[in-house]
Coordinates of C-alpha atoms and ligand atoms in Angstrom, one line a residue:
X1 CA 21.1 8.7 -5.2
X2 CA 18.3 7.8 -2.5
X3 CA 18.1 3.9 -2.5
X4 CA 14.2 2.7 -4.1
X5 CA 11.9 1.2 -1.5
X6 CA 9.9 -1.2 -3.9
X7 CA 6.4 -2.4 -2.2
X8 CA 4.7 -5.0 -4.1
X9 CA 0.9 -4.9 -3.7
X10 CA 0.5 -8.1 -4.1
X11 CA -3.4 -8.7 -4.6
X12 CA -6.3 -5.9 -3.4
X13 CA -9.4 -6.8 -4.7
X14 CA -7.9 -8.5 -8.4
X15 CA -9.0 -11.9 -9.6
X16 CA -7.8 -14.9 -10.7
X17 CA -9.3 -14.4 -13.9
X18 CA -7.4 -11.2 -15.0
X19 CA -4.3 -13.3 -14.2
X20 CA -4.3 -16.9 -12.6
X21 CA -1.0 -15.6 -10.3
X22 CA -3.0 -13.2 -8.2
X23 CA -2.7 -14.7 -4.7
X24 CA -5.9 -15.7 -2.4
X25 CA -4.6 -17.9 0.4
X26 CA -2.8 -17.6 3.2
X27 CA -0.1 -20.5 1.5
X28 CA -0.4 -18.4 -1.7
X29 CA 0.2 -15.0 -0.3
X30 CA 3.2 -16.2 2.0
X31 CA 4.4 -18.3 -1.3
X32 CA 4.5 -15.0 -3.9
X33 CA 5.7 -12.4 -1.0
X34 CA 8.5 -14.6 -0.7
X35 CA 9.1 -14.7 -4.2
X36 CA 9.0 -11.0 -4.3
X37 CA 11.4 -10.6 -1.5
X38 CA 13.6 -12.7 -3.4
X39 CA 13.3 -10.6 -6.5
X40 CA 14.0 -7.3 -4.5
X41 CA 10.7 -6.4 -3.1
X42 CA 11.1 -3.9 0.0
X43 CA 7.5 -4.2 1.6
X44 CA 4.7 -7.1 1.1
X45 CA 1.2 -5.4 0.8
X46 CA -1.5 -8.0 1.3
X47 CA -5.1 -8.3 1.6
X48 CA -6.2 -11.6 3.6
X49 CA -8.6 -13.3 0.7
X50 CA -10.6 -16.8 0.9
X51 CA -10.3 -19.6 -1.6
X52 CA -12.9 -18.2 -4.0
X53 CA -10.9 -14.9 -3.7
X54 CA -13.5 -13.1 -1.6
X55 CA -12.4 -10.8 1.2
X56 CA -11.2 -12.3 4.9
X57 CA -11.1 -10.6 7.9
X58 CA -10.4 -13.8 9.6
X59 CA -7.7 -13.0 12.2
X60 CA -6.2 -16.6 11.4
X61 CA -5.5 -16.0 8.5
X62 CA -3.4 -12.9 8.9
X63 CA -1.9 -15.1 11.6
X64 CA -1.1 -17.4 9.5
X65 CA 0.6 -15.0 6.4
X66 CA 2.5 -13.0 8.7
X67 CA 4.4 -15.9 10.8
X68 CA 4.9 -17.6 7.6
X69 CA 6.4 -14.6 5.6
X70 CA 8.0 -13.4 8.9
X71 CA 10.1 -17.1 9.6
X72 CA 11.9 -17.0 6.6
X73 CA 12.2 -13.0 5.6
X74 CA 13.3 -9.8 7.0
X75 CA 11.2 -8.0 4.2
X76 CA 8.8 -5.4 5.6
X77 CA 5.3 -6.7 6.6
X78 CA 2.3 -4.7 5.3
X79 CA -1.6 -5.9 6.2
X80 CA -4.6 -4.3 5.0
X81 CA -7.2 -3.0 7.7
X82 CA -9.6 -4.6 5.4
X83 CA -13.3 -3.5 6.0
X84 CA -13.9 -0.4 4.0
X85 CA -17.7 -0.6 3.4
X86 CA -20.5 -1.4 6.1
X87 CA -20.4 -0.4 9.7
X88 CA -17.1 -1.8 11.1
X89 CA -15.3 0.4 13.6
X90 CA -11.4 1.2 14.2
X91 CA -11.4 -1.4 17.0
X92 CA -13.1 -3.9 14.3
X93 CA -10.9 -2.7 11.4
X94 CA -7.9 -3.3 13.3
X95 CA -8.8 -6.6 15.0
X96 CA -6.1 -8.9 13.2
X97 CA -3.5 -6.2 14.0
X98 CA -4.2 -5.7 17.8
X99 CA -4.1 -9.7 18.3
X100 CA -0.8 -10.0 16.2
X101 CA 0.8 -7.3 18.3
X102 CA -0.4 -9.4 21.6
X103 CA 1.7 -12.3 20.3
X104 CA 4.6 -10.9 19.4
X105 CA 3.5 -10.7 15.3
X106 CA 3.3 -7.5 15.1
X107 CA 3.5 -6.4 11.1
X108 CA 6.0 -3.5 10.4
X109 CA 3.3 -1.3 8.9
X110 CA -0.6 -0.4 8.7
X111 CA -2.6 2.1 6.2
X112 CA -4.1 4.5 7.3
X113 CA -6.1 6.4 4.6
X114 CA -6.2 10.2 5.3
X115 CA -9.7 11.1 4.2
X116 CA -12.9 9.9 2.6
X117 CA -13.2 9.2 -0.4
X118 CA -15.9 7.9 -3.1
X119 CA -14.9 4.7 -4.7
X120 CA -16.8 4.6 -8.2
X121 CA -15.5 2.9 -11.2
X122 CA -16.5 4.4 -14.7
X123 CA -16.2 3.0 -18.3
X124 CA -15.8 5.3 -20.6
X125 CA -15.8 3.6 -23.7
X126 CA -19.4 2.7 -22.6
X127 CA -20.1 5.8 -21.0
X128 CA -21.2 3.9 -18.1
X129 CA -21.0 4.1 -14.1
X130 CA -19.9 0.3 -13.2
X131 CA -21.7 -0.9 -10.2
X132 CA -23.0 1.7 -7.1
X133 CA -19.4 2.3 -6.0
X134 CA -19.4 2.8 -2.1
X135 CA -18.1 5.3 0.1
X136 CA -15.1 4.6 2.4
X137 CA -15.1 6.4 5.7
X138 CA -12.1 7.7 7.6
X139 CA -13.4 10.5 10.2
X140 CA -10.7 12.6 11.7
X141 CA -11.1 11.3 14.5
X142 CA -11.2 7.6 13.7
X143 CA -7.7 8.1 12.3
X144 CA -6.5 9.9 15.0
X145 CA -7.9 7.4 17.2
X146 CA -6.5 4.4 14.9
X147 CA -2.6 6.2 15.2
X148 CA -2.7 6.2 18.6
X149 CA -3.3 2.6 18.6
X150 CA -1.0 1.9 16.2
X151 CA 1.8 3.7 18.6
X152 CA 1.2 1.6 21.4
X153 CA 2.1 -1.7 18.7
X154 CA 4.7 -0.2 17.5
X155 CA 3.4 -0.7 13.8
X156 CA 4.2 2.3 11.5
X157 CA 1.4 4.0 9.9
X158 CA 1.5 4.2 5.9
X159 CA -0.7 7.1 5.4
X160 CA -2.4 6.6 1.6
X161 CA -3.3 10.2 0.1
X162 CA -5.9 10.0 -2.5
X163 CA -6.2 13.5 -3.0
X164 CA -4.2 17.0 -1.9
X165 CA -6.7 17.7 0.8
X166 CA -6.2 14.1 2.0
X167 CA -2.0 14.9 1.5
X168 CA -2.7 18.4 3.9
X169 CA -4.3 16.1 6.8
X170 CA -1.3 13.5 6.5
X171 CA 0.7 17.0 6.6
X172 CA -1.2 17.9 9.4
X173 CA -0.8 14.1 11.2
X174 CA 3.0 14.4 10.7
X175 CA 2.9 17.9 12.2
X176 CA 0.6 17.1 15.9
X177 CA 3.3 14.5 16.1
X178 CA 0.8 11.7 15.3
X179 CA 2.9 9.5 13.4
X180 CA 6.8 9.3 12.9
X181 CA 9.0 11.5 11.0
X182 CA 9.4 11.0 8.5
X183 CA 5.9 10.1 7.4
X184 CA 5.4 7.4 4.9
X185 CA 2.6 8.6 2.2
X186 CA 1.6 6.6 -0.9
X187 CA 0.3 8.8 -3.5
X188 CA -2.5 6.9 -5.3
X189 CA -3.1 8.1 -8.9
X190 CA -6.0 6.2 -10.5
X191 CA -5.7 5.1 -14.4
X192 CA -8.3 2.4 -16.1
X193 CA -11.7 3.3 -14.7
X194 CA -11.0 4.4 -11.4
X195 CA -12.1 8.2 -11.0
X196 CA -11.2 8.5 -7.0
X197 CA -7.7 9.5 -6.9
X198 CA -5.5 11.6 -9.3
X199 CA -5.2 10.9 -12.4
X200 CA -2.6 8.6 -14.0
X201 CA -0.2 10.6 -15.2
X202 CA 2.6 13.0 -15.0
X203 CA 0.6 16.2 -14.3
X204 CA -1.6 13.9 -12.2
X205 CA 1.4 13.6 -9.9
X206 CA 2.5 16.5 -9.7
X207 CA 0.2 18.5 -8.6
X208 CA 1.1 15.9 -5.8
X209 CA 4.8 16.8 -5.1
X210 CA 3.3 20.5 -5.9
X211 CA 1.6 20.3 -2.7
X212 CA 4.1 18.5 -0.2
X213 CA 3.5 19.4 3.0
X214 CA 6.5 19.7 4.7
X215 CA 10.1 17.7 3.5
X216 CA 10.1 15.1 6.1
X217 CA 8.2 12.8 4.2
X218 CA 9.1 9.7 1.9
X219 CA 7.0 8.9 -0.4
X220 CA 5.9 6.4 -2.4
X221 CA 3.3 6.3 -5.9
X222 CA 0.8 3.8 -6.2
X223 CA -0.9 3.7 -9.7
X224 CA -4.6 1.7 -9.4
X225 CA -5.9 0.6 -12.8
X226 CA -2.9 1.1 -14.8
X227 CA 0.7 -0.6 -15.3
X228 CA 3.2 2.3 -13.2
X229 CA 6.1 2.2 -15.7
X230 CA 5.2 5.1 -17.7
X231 CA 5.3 6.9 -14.8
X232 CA 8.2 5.5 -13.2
X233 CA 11.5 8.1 -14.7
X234 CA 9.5 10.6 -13.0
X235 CA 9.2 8.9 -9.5
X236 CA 12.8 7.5 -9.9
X237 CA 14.1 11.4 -10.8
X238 CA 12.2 12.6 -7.8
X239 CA 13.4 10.7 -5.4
X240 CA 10.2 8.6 -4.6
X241 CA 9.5 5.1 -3.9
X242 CA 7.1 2.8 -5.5
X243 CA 4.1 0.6 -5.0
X244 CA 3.2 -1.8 -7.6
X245 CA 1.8 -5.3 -8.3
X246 CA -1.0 -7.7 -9.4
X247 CA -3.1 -5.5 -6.9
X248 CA -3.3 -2.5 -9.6
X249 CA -3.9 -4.3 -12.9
X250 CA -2.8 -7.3 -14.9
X251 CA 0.5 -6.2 -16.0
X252 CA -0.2 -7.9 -19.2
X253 CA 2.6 -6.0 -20.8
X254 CA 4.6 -8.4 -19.2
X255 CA 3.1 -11.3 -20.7
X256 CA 1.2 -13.4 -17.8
X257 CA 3.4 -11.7 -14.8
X258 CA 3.8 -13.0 -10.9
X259 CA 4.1 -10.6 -9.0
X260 CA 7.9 -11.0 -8.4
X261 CA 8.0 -10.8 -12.1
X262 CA 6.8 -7.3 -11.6
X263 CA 9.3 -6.4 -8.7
X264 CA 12.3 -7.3 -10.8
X265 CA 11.5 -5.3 -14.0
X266 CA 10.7 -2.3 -11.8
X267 CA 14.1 -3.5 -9.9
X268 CA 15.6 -3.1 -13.4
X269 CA 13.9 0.0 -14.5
X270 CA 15.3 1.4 -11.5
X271 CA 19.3 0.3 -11.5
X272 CA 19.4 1.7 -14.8
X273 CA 18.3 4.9 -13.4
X274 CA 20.8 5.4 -11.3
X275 CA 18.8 3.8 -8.1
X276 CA 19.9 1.4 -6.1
X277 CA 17.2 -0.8 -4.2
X278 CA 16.6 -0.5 -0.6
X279 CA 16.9 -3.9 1.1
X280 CA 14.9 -4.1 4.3
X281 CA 16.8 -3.3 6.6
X282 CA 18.2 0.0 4.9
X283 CA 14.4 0.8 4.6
X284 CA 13.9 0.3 8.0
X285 CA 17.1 3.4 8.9
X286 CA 15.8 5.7 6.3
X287 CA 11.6 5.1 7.6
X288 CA 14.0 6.1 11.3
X289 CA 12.8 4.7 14.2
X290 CA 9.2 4.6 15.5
X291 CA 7.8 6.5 18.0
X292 CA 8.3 5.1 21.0
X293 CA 5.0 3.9 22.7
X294 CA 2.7 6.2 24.3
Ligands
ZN301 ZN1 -4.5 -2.7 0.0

C-alpha cells in the first residue's frame, strides 16, 4: 500500500490557552517540528507567530525557523504566506519566501489556496455568528501570478481546496501546467464552528474524491475545528495523506497533546491500517521532481 505522508500543522491561529504546547516562537516552532519529525511527521506546517501568539510576518523569523529546522532535519519545510486579510499583495504575501530562496533557504513547499473563500465562525449551540469573519482573497490571476514565482524558487505549491469549485481550478492549475504533476491538494473539511469548507465528515469528503479532477494528484485531508481520527480509515482506505495538529483543535482526546504526540497516534492509526509512513525523502520521489525553473 501507498506509504502516508503525515503533515503536522503545527499551530495556525490556536492559543496557548486551548493547550499550553501550541508553538509561537521561532525557538518553539523549530523545537516541536523537530519533535514531530522525530515521531514520523513528513511535512512541518508553520505559521511565524510572536511571543504573545499574534501573527508575524517578520522575514527573520521565518529565517530563523527554517535554518534551524533545516540544520538538523531532512523533514519537508512548509511556511505559511501569512497575510490573508487587509491589502497585502502576492509580492507582499510572499516576501519571507522570495528572501529565503535568495539565500539558499528556500522551504520545500508553499500554499497556495485555490479560490476565495468566506472565513466565518458560527456557534450553534448559541445560534450565534462569532466575530465579522473576513474574506480571504485569491484572484485567478494572483495565483497564477504567485505559481509562476514559486517555479522560479523551486518551492512546490500545496494547493488547499476549500470547496469543489476551488478543487476544479487546482484541476485546472495542474492541467495549464502551472504547477507539478502530480499536484499536491489538501482537502480542508471544517468541523467545530467553521462553516467555510466541507463539512467534517465522511460524506463531507467525499463529495471531494467524487469530484477529482484528473488522477495525478496526491492528496492530503485537513480537518479544521475537529480531531481527524474519525475520519482517518477512510483517508488511509483511499489512499490519501493527512494534515493534522495543534493547528486544527486541541486534541484533548489525547489528554494535553504536543503536537508530536499527535503525529505518532496518527503514525499508529496508520501502521495498523496497513500504511507504512512516508519518510521524507520517499515523499520527496512520490511529490516527483519540480518543475524545472522557468
Ligand atoms: Zn496554515
Amino acid at each position: 500500500m501507498k506509504k502516508l505522508i503525515i503533515e503536522v500543522r503545527m499551530n495556525e491561529a490556536s492559543r496557548k490557552q486551548a493547550n499550553p504546547n501550541v508553538p509561537y516562537t521561532p525557538d518553539e516552532i523549530v523545537a516541536d517540528a523537530l519533535a514531530c519529525a522525530e515521531g514520523g511527521a513528513t511535512i512541518v506546517h508553520f505559521h511565524a507567530r510572536n511571543a504573545d501568539g499574534s501573527e508575524s510576518n517578520a522575514v527573520d523569523d521565518y529565517r530563523r525557523i527554517v535554518s534551524g529546522i533545516r540544520a538538523k532535519s531532512d523533514v519537508l519545510i512548509h511556511p505559511t504566506l501569512g497575510q490573508f486579510f487587509g491589502d497585502a499583495g502576492p509580492d507582499q504575501r510572499m516576501a519571507h519566501i522570495e528572501a529565503l530562496a535568495a539565500e539558499g533557504l528556500a522551504p520545500d513547499m508553499a500554499p497556495l489556496d485555490t479560490g476565495s473563500n468566506n472565513i466565518d465562525m458560527f456557534d450553534w449551540q448559541a445560534g450565534e455568528f462569532l466575530g465579522d469573519g473576513g474574506v480571504y482573497a485569491n484572484s485567478g490571476a494572483n495565483l497564477r501570478y504567485m505559481a509562476g514565482r514559486l517555479r522560479e524558487w523551486g518551492v512546490r505549491p500545496q494547493l488547499c481546496s476549500w470547496s469543489i469549485p476551488n478543487l476544479r481550478l487546482a484541476g485546472a492549475f495542474l492541467a495549464a501546467g502551472l504547477v507539478p504533476a502530480p499536484a499536491f491538494v489538501t482537502l480542508v473539511l471544517s468541523g467545530g464552528q467553521g462553516i467555510m469548507g466541507h463539512p467534517a465528515t465522511e460524506a463531507g469528503l467525499r463529495a471531494y474524491l467524487d469530484n477529482m479532477p484528473g488522477e495525478e494528484m496526491e492528496w492530503s485531508v485537513l480537518c479544521g475545528g475537529q480531531e481527524i481520527f474519525s475520519l482517518l480509515p477512510m483517508i488511509l482506505r483511499e489512499g490519501g495523506h493527512v494534515s493534522a495538529g495543534l493547528g486544527d483543535t486541541s486534541y484533548a482526546s489525547l489528554g494535553q497533546p504536543s503536537n508530536a504526540d499527535i503525529v505518532r497516534a496518527i503514525a499508529a492509526m496508520a501502521r495498523d491500517a496497513g500504511r507504512e509512513i512516508a519518510t521524507p525523502e520517499e515523499a520527496r520521489a512520490m511529490l516527483g521532481k519540480q518543475l524545472q525553473p522557468a
